[in-house]
């Protein structure tokens, strides 16, 4: 039996009627978001994209929007850590900046702060495996947060971000952007178990692998 080409493998993952819609929606999004100067504008436009592409699940966008203005606060010894996550829903924390990678270090600091606040409110034995994403809406840096000490109190300096993936959407095809979003935010699509899909979901650079490895340390 002849081995399928990678192109054929990718094609089998795509639904029959939506590629043209993806092209129009995603190209419009990229044209809109690139010149935006504020983080809030980029965040809002990204939320609109999610609604258009994977907003079929009831309550999904509502959960997303409710996280935009969510305040986090926890008492840390003699001080109060306060954070305002740009976006927080489920286990995914997104920090928007207007210019990547120029402001990447600032975004990483904020992600560490948010994770520290959240983990400080959770029992050390049952902390959620948060996924951190720093982005300007076009360039995405995905992290698996780690902490060496499992003590109850966590400060931002305790949190280390392990880089899982860098994704520049200007170098992606629209269908690749769709499946990237689906993989991190919803997983609506049933994917064929290709080597590419398995490595992305469970390989050494995946969030699942890093979370499991860190839990065993």
PDB file of C-alpha atoms in Angstrom:
ATOM      1  CA  UNK A   1       0.000   0.000   0.000  1.00  0.00           C
ATOM      2  CA  UNK A   2       1.354   3.391  -0.966  1.00  0.00           C
ATOM      3  CA  UNK A   3       2.001   5.816   1.832  1.00  0.00           C
ATOM      4  CA  UNK A   4      -0.231   8.910   1.829  1.00  0.00           C
ATOM      5  CA  UNK A   5       1.474  12.223   1.248  1.00  0.00           C
ATOM      6  CA  UNK A   6       1.373  14.880   3.950  1.00  0.00           C
ATOM      7  CA  UNK A   7      -0.769  17.020   1.656  1.00  0.00           C
ATOM      8  CA  UNK A   8      -3.346  14.232   1.391  1.00  0.00           C
ATOM      9  CA  UNK A   9      -3.264  13.721   5.166  1.00  0.00           C
ATOM     10  CA  UNK A  10      -4.002  17.389   5.764  1.00  0.00           C
ATOM     11  CA  UNK A  11      -6.759  17.453   3.202  1.00  0.00           C
ATOM     12  CA  UNK A  12      -8.615  14.586   4.880  1.00  0.00           C
ATOM     13  CA  UNK A  13      -8.875  16.705   8.032  1.00  0.00           C
ATOM     14  CA  UNK A  14     -10.825  19.503   6.362  1.00  0.00           C
ATOM     15  CA  UNK A  15     -14.632  19.587   6.267  1.00  0.00           C
ATOM     16  CA  UNK A  16     -16.079  19.754   2.749  1.00  0.00           C
ATOM     17  CA  UNK A  17     -17.831  23.123   2.682  1.00  0.00           C
ATOM     18  CA  UNK A  18     -15.937  25.601   4.869  1.00  0.00           C
ATOM     19  CA  UNK A  19     -12.466  26.366   3.393  1.00  0.00           C
ATOM     20  CA  UNK A  20     -13.738  29.290   1.301  1.00  0.00           C
ATOM     21  CA  UNK A  21     -15.425  30.802   4.349  1.00  0.00           C
ATOM     22  CA  UNK A  22     -12.224  30.403   6.378  1.00  0.00           C
ATOM     23  CA  UNK A  23     -10.241  32.248   3.707  1.00  0.00           C
ATOM     24  CA  UNK A  24     -12.581  35.216   3.752  1.00  0.00           C
ATOM     25  CA  UNK A  25     -12.991  35.423   7.539  1.00  0.00           C
ATOM     26  CA  UNK A  26      -9.317  34.931   8.428  1.00  0.00           C
ATOM     27  CA  UNK A  27      -7.900  37.211   5.737  1.00  0.00           C
ATOM     28  CA  UNK A  28     -10.299  39.936   6.881  1.00  0.00           C
ATOM     29  CA  UNK A  29      -9.222  39.381  10.480  1.00  0.00           C
ATOM     30  CA  UNK A  30      -5.508  39.664   9.694  1.00  0.00           C
ATOM     31  CA  UNK A  31      -6.085  42.843   7.684  1.00  0.00           C
ATOM     32  CA  UNK A  32      -8.119  44.339  10.550  1.00  0.00           C
ATOM     33  CA  UNK A  33      -5.952  43.396  13.530  1.00  0.00           C
ATOM     34  CA  UNK A  34      -2.434  44.148  12.258  1.00  0.00           C
ATOM     35  CA  UNK A  35      -2.745  47.982  12.327  1.00  0.00           C
ATOM     36  CA  UNK A  36      -4.560  48.124  15.699  1.00  0.00           C
ATOM     37  CA  UNK A  37      -2.608  50.009  18.371  1.00  0.00           C
ATOM     38  CA  UNK A  38      -4.396  48.944  21.556  1.00  0.00           C
ATOM     39  CA  UNK A  39      -4.421  45.604  23.327  1.00  0.00           C
ATOM     40  CA  UNK A  40      -8.138  45.852  24.047  1.00  0.00           C
ATOM     41  CA  UNK A  41      -8.961  46.391  20.364  1.00  0.00           C
ATOM     42  CA  UNK A  42      -6.901  43.356  19.384  1.00  0.00           C
ATOM     43  CA  UNK A  43      -8.504  41.297  22.128  1.00  0.00           C
ATOM     44  CA  UNK A  44     -11.998  42.269  21.033  1.00  0.00           C
ATOM     45  CA  UNK A  45     -11.276  41.540  17.375  1.00  0.00           C
ATOM     46  CA  UNK A  46      -9.822  38.140  18.339  1.00  0.00           C
ATOM     47  CA  UNK A  47     -13.014  37.356  20.244  1.00  0.00           C
ATOM     48  CA  UNK A  48     -15.014  38.163  17.114  1.00  0.00           C
ATOM     49  CA  UNK A  49     -12.850  35.759  15.131  1.00  0.00           C
ATOM     50  CA  UNK A  50     -13.471  32.962  17.625  1.00  0.00           C
ATOM     51  CA  UNK A  51     -17.176  33.611  17.396  1.00  0.00           C
ATOM     52  CA  UNK A  52     -17.101  33.404  13.614  1.00  0.00           C
ATOM     53  CA  UNK A  53     -14.932  30.304  13.373  1.00  0.00           C
ATOM     54  CA  UNK A  54     -15.681  28.152  16.405  1.00  0.00           C
ATOM     55  CA  UNK A  55     -18.556  29.956  18.115  1.00  0.00           C
ATOM     56  CA  UNK A  56     -21.072  27.200  17.532  1.00  0.00           C
ATOM     57  CA  UNK A  57     -20.785  25.845  21.068  1.00  0.00           C
ATOM     58  CA  UNK A  58     -23.446  27.448  23.317  1.00  0.00           C
ATOM     59  CA  UNK A  59     -21.937  29.839  25.836  1.00  0.00           C
ATOM     60  CA  UNK A  60     -18.394  29.688  24.464  1.00  0.00           C
ATOM     61  CA  UNK A  61     -18.092  33.336  23.483  1.00  0.00           C
ATOM     62  CA  UNK A  62     -19.976  34.398  26.591  1.00  0.00           C
ATOM     63  CA  UNK A  63     -17.320  32.653  28.680  1.00  0.00           C
ATOM     64  CA  UNK A  64     -14.592  34.324  26.663  1.00  0.00           C
ATOM     65  CA  UNK A  65     -16.026  37.820  27.025  1.00  0.00           C
ATOM     66  CA  UNK A  66     -16.674  37.369  30.752  1.00  0.00           C
ATOM     67  CA  UNK A  67     -12.968  36.684  31.189  1.00  0.00           C
ATOM     68  CA  UNK A  68     -11.857  39.903  29.526  1.00  0.00           C
ATOM     69  CA  UNK A  69     -12.568  42.050  32.587  1.00  0.00           C
ATOM     70  CA  UNK A  70     -12.013  39.400  35.237  1.00  0.00           C
ATOM     71  CA  UNK A  71     -10.037  40.631  38.234  1.00  0.00           C
ATOM     72  CA  UNK A  72      -7.824  38.343  40.224  1.00  0.00           C
ATOM     73  CA  UNK A  73      -6.768  39.047  43.782  1.00  0.00           C
ATOM     74  CA  UNK A  74      -5.110  37.002  46.483  1.00  0.00           C
ATOM     75  CA  UNK A  75      -3.354  37.812  49.746  1.00  0.00           C
ATOM     76  CA  UNK A  76       0.326  36.892  49.632  1.00  0.00           C
ATOM     77  CA  UNK A  77       1.972  36.989  53.055  1.00  0.00           C
ATOM     78  CA  UNK A  78       2.091  40.725  53.806  1.00  0.00           C
ATOM     79  CA  UNK A  79       1.054  41.962  50.411  1.00  0.00           C
ATOM     80  CA  UNK A  80      -1.801  41.735  47.969  1.00  0.00           C
ATOM     81  CA  UNK A  81      -1.191  40.567  44.439  1.00  0.00           C
ATOM     82  CA  UNK A  82      -3.676  41.992  42.008  1.00  0.00           C
ATOM     83  CA  UNK A  83      -4.041  41.105  38.384  1.00  0.00           C
ATOM     84  CA  UNK A  84      -6.346  41.874  35.532  1.00  0.00           C
ATOM     85  CA  UNK A  85      -6.119  39.119  32.961  1.00  0.00           C
ATOM     86  CA  UNK A  86      -6.816  40.247  29.410  1.00  0.00           C
ATOM     87  CA  UNK A  87      -8.588  36.975  28.784  1.00  0.00           C
ATOM     88  CA  UNK A  88      -9.212  34.004  31.010  1.00  0.00           C
ATOM     89  CA  UNK A  89     -11.481  31.063  30.347  1.00  0.00           C
ATOM     90  CA  UNK A  90     -11.075  27.451  31.265  1.00  0.00           C
ATOM     91  CA  UNK A  91      -7.394  26.631  31.597  1.00  0.00           C
ATOM     92  CA  UNK A  92      -6.261  29.122  28.931  1.00  0.00           C
ATOM     93  CA  UNK A  93      -4.850  32.529  29.909  1.00  0.00           C
ATOM     94  CA  UNK A  94      -4.195  35.012  27.117  1.00  0.00           C
ATOM     95  CA  UNK A  95      -2.131  38.170  27.458  1.00  0.00           C
ATOM     96  CA  UNK A  96      -2.508  40.622  24.599  1.00  0.00           C
ATOM     97  CA  UNK A  97       0.137  43.182  23.708  1.00  0.00           C
ATOM     98  CA  UNK A  98       0.141  45.570  20.780  1.00  0.00           C
ATOM     99  CA  UNK A  99       3.527  44.604  19.388  1.00  0.00           C
ATOM    100  CA  UNK A 100       5.157  41.184  19.327  1.00  0.00           C
ATOM    101  CA  UNK A 101       7.884  40.161  19.844  1.00  0.00           C
ATOM    102  CA  UNK A 102       8.894  43.639  21.069  1.00  0.00           C
ATOM    103  CA  UNK A 103       6.695  43.370  24.165  1.00  0.00           C
ATOM    104  CA  UNK A 104       7.085  39.640  24.699  1.00  0.00           C
ATOM    105  CA  UNK A 105       8.932  39.978  28.010  1.00  0.00           C
ATOM    106  CA  UNK A 106       6.136  42.188  29.379  1.00  0.00           C
ATOM    107  CA  UNK A 107       3.532  39.656  28.308  1.00  0.00           C
ATOM    108  CA  UNK A 108       5.496  36.828  29.932  1.00  0.00           C
ATOM    109  CA  UNK A 109       5.717  38.763  33.209  1.00  0.00           C
ATOM    110  CA  UNK A 110       1.956  39.246  33.206  1.00  0.00           C
ATOM    111  CA  UNK A 111       1.334  35.567  32.491  1.00  0.00           C
ATOM    112  CA  UNK A 112       3.569  34.601  35.422  1.00  0.00           C
ATOM    113  CA  UNK A 113       1.645  37.019  37.626  1.00  0.00           C
ATOM    114  CA  UNK A 114      -1.756  35.652  36.633  1.00  0.00           C
ATOM    115  CA  UNK A 115      -0.662  32.033  37.078  1.00  0.00           C
ATOM    116  CA  UNK A 116       0.821  32.819  40.504  1.00  0.00           C
ATOM    117  CA  UNK A 117      -2.434  34.427  41.601  1.00  0.00           C
ATOM    118  CA  UNK A 118      -4.544  31.539  40.353  1.00  0.00           C
ATOM    119  CA  UNK A 119      -2.309  28.802  41.750  1.00  0.00           C
ATOM    120  CA  UNK A 120      -2.230  30.554  45.128  1.00  0.00           C
ATOM    121  CA  UNK A 121      -5.989  30.161  45.300  1.00  0.00           C
ATOM    122  CA  UNK A 122      -5.849  26.443  44.498  1.00  0.00           C
ATOM    123  CA  UNK A 123      -4.752  23.507  46.614  1.00  0.00           C
ATOM    124  CA  UNK A 124      -1.134  22.516  45.845  1.00  0.00           C
ATOM    125  CA  UNK A 125      -2.234  18.983  44.971  1.00  0.00           C
ATOM    126  CA  UNK A 126      -4.934  20.042  42.536  1.00  0.00           C
ATOM    127  CA  UNK A 127      -3.631  23.049  40.667  1.00  0.00           C
ATOM    128  CA  UNK A 128      -4.947  23.402  37.150  1.00  0.00           C
ATOM    129  CA  UNK A 129      -2.483  22.878  34.275  1.00  0.00           C
ATOM    130  CA  UNK A 130      -2.902  26.365  32.840  1.00  0.00           C
ATOM    131  CA  UNK A 131      -1.874  27.132  29.298  1.00  0.00           C
ATOM    132  CA  UNK A 132      -0.443  30.612  28.787  1.00  0.00           C
ATOM    133  CA  UNK A 133      -0.581  32.453  25.470  1.00  0.00           C
ATOM    134  CA  UNK A 134       1.171  35.760  24.766  1.00  0.00           C
ATOM    135  CA  UNK A 135       0.012  37.383  21.550  1.00  0.00           C
ATOM    136  CA  UNK A 136      -0.641  40.517  19.553  1.00  0.00           C
ATOM    137  CA  UNK A 137      -3.392  38.689  17.713  1.00  0.00           C
ATOM    138  CA  UNK A 138      -1.110  37.647  14.867  1.00  0.00           C
ATOM    139  CA  UNK A 139       2.005  36.196  16.502  1.00  0.00           C
ATOM    140  CA  UNK A 140       1.375  33.653  19.267  1.00  0.00           C
ATOM    141  CA  UNK A 141       3.722  32.297  21.947  1.00  0.00           C
ATOM    142  CA  UNK A 142       2.311  29.335  23.851  1.00  0.00           C
ATOM    143  CA  UNK A 143       3.635  28.279  27.265  1.00  0.00           C
ATOM    144  CA  UNK A 144       3.211  25.573  29.846  1.00  0.00           C
ATOM    145  CA  UNK A 145       3.741  27.211  33.286  1.00  0.00           C
ATOM    146  CA  UNK A 146       5.828  25.351  35.847  1.00  0.00           C
ATOM    147  CA  UNK A 147       6.700  25.754  39.498  1.00  0.00           C
ATOM    148  CA  UNK A 148       9.573  24.016  41.269  1.00  0.00           C
ATOM    149  CA  UNK A 149       8.195  24.338  44.797  1.00  0.00           C
ATOM    150  CA  UNK A 150       4.662  23.081  45.404  1.00  0.00           C
ATOM    151  CA  UNK A 151       4.200  25.259  48.474  1.00  0.00           C
ATOM    152  CA  UNK A 152       0.780  26.787  48.872  1.00  0.00           C
ATOM    153  CA  UNK A 153       1.868  30.391  48.479  1.00  0.00           C
ATOM    154  CA  UNK A 154       3.075  31.264  45.005  1.00  0.00           C
ATOM    155  CA  UNK A 155       4.677  34.492  43.828  1.00  0.00           C
ATOM    156  CA  UNK A 156       5.300  35.439  40.181  1.00  0.00           C
ATOM    157  CA  UNK A 157       9.019  34.778  40.556  1.00  0.00           C
ATOM    158  CA  UNK A 158       8.211  31.128  41.347  1.00  0.00           C
ATOM    159  CA  UNK A 159       6.506  30.575  37.996  1.00  0.00           C
ATOM    160  CA  UNK A 160       8.553  29.523  34.993  1.00  0.00           C
ATOM    161  CA  UNK A 161       7.137  29.504  31.484  1.00  0.00           C
ATOM    162  CA  UNK A 162       8.145  26.616  29.249  1.00  0.00           C
ATOM    163  CA  UNK A 163       7.785  27.637  25.596  1.00  0.00           C
ATOM    164  CA  UNK A 164       5.754  25.085  23.656  1.00  0.00           C
ATOM    165  CA  UNK A 165       5.234  26.792  20.337  1.00  0.00           C
ATOM    166  CA  UNK A 166       5.690  29.990  18.346  1.00  0.00           C
ATOM    167  CA  UNK A 167       3.110  30.621  15.633  1.00  0.00           C
ATOM    168  CA  UNK A 168       3.124  33.484  13.138  1.00  0.00           C
ATOM    169  CA  UNK A 169      -0.249  33.542  11.419  1.00  0.00           C
ATOM    170  CA  UNK A 170       1.097  35.570   8.495  1.00  0.00           C
ATOM    171  CA  UNK A 171       2.966  32.392   7.515  1.00  0.00           C
ATOM    172  CA  UNK A 172      -0.059  30.093   7.937  1.00  0.00           C
ATOM    173  CA  UNK A 173      -2.728  29.095   5.472  1.00  0.00           C
ATOM    174  CA  UNK A 174      -6.298  29.921   6.628  1.00  0.00           C
ATOM    175  CA  UNK A 175      -7.125  26.242   7.243  1.00  0.00           C
ATOM    176  CA  UNK A 176      -3.980  25.911   9.381  1.00  0.00           C
ATOM    177  CA  UNK A 177      -5.113  28.876  11.502  1.00  0.00           C
ATOM    178  CA  UNK A 178      -8.532  27.293  11.928  1.00  0.00           C
ATOM    179  CA  UNK A 179      -7.112  24.007  13.183  1.00  0.00           C
ATOM    180  CA  UNK A 180      -4.581  25.849  15.398  1.00  0.00           C
ATOM    181  CA  UNK A 181      -7.473  27.618  17.115  1.00  0.00           C
ATOM    182  CA  UNK A 182      -9.501  24.442  17.314  1.00  0.00           C
ATOM    183  CA  UNK A 183      -6.592  22.566  18.933  1.00  0.00           C
ATOM    184  CA  UNK A 184      -6.037  25.118  21.695  1.00  0.00           C
ATOM    185  CA  UNK A 185      -9.530  26.424  22.369  1.00  0.00           C
ATOM    186  CA  UNK A 186     -12.195  23.897  21.581  1.00  0.00           C
ATOM    187  CA  UNK A 187     -11.284  20.757  19.606  1.00  0.00           C
ATOM    188  CA  UNK A 188     -14.505  20.467  17.650  1.00  0.00           C
ATOM    189  CA  UNK A 189     -12.940  18.725  14.703  1.00  0.00           C
ATOM    190  CA  UNK A 190     -12.271  14.985  14.632  1.00  0.00           C
ATOM    191  CA  UNK A 191      -8.717  14.668  13.345  1.00  0.00           C
ATOM    192  CA  UNK A 192      -7.196  11.627  11.715  1.00  0.00           C
ATOM    193  CA  UNK A 193      -4.399  10.157  13.878  1.00  0.00           C
ATOM    194  CA  UNK A 194      -1.545  11.296  11.618  1.00  0.00           C
ATOM    195  CA  UNK A 195       2.001  11.566  12.939  1.00  0.00           C
ATOM    196  CA  UNK A 196       1.700  15.354  12.700  1.00  0.00           C
ATOM    197  CA  UNK A 197      -1.444  15.470  14.849  1.00  0.00           C
ATOM    198  CA  UNK A 198      -0.073  13.062  17.449  1.00  0.00           C
ATOM    199  CA  UNK A 199       3.191  15.001  17.811  1.00  0.00           C
ATOM    200  CA  UNK A 200       1.280  18.265  18.128  1.00  0.00           C
ATOM    201  CA  UNK A 201      -1.012  16.940  20.845  1.00  0.00           C
ATOM    202  CA  UNK A 202       1.242  14.550  22.739  1.00  0.00           C
ATOM    203  CA  UNK A 203       4.862  15.076  21.606  1.00  0.00           C
ATOM    204  CA  UNK A 204       7.675  16.341  23.819  1.00  0.00           C
ATOM    205  CA  UNK A 205       6.779  19.972  23.067  1.00  0.00           C
ATOM    206  CA  UNK A 206       3.053  19.556  23.701  1.00  0.00           C
ATOM    207  CA  UNK A 207       1.217  20.994  26.705  1.00  0.00           C
ATOM    208  CA  UNK A 208       0.004  17.506  27.669  1.00  0.00           C
ATOM    209  CA  UNK A 209       3.552  16.099  27.733  1.00  0.00           C
ATOM    210  CA  UNK A 210       5.025  19.031  29.640  1.00  0.00           C
ATOM    211  CA  UNK A 211       2.220  19.019  32.228  1.00  0.00           C
ATOM    212  CA  UNK A 212       2.582  15.276  32.839  1.00  0.00           C
ATOM    213  CA  UNK A 213       6.371  15.456  33.062  1.00  0.00           C
ATOM    214  CA  UNK A 214       6.266  18.388  35.461  1.00  0.00           C
ATOM    215  CA  UNK A 215       3.764  16.587  37.711  1.00  0.00           C
ATOM    216  CA  UNK A 216       6.174  13.662  38.060  1.00  0.00           C
ATOM    217  CA  UNK A 217       9.161  15.790  39.083  1.00  0.00           C
TER     218      UNK A 217
END
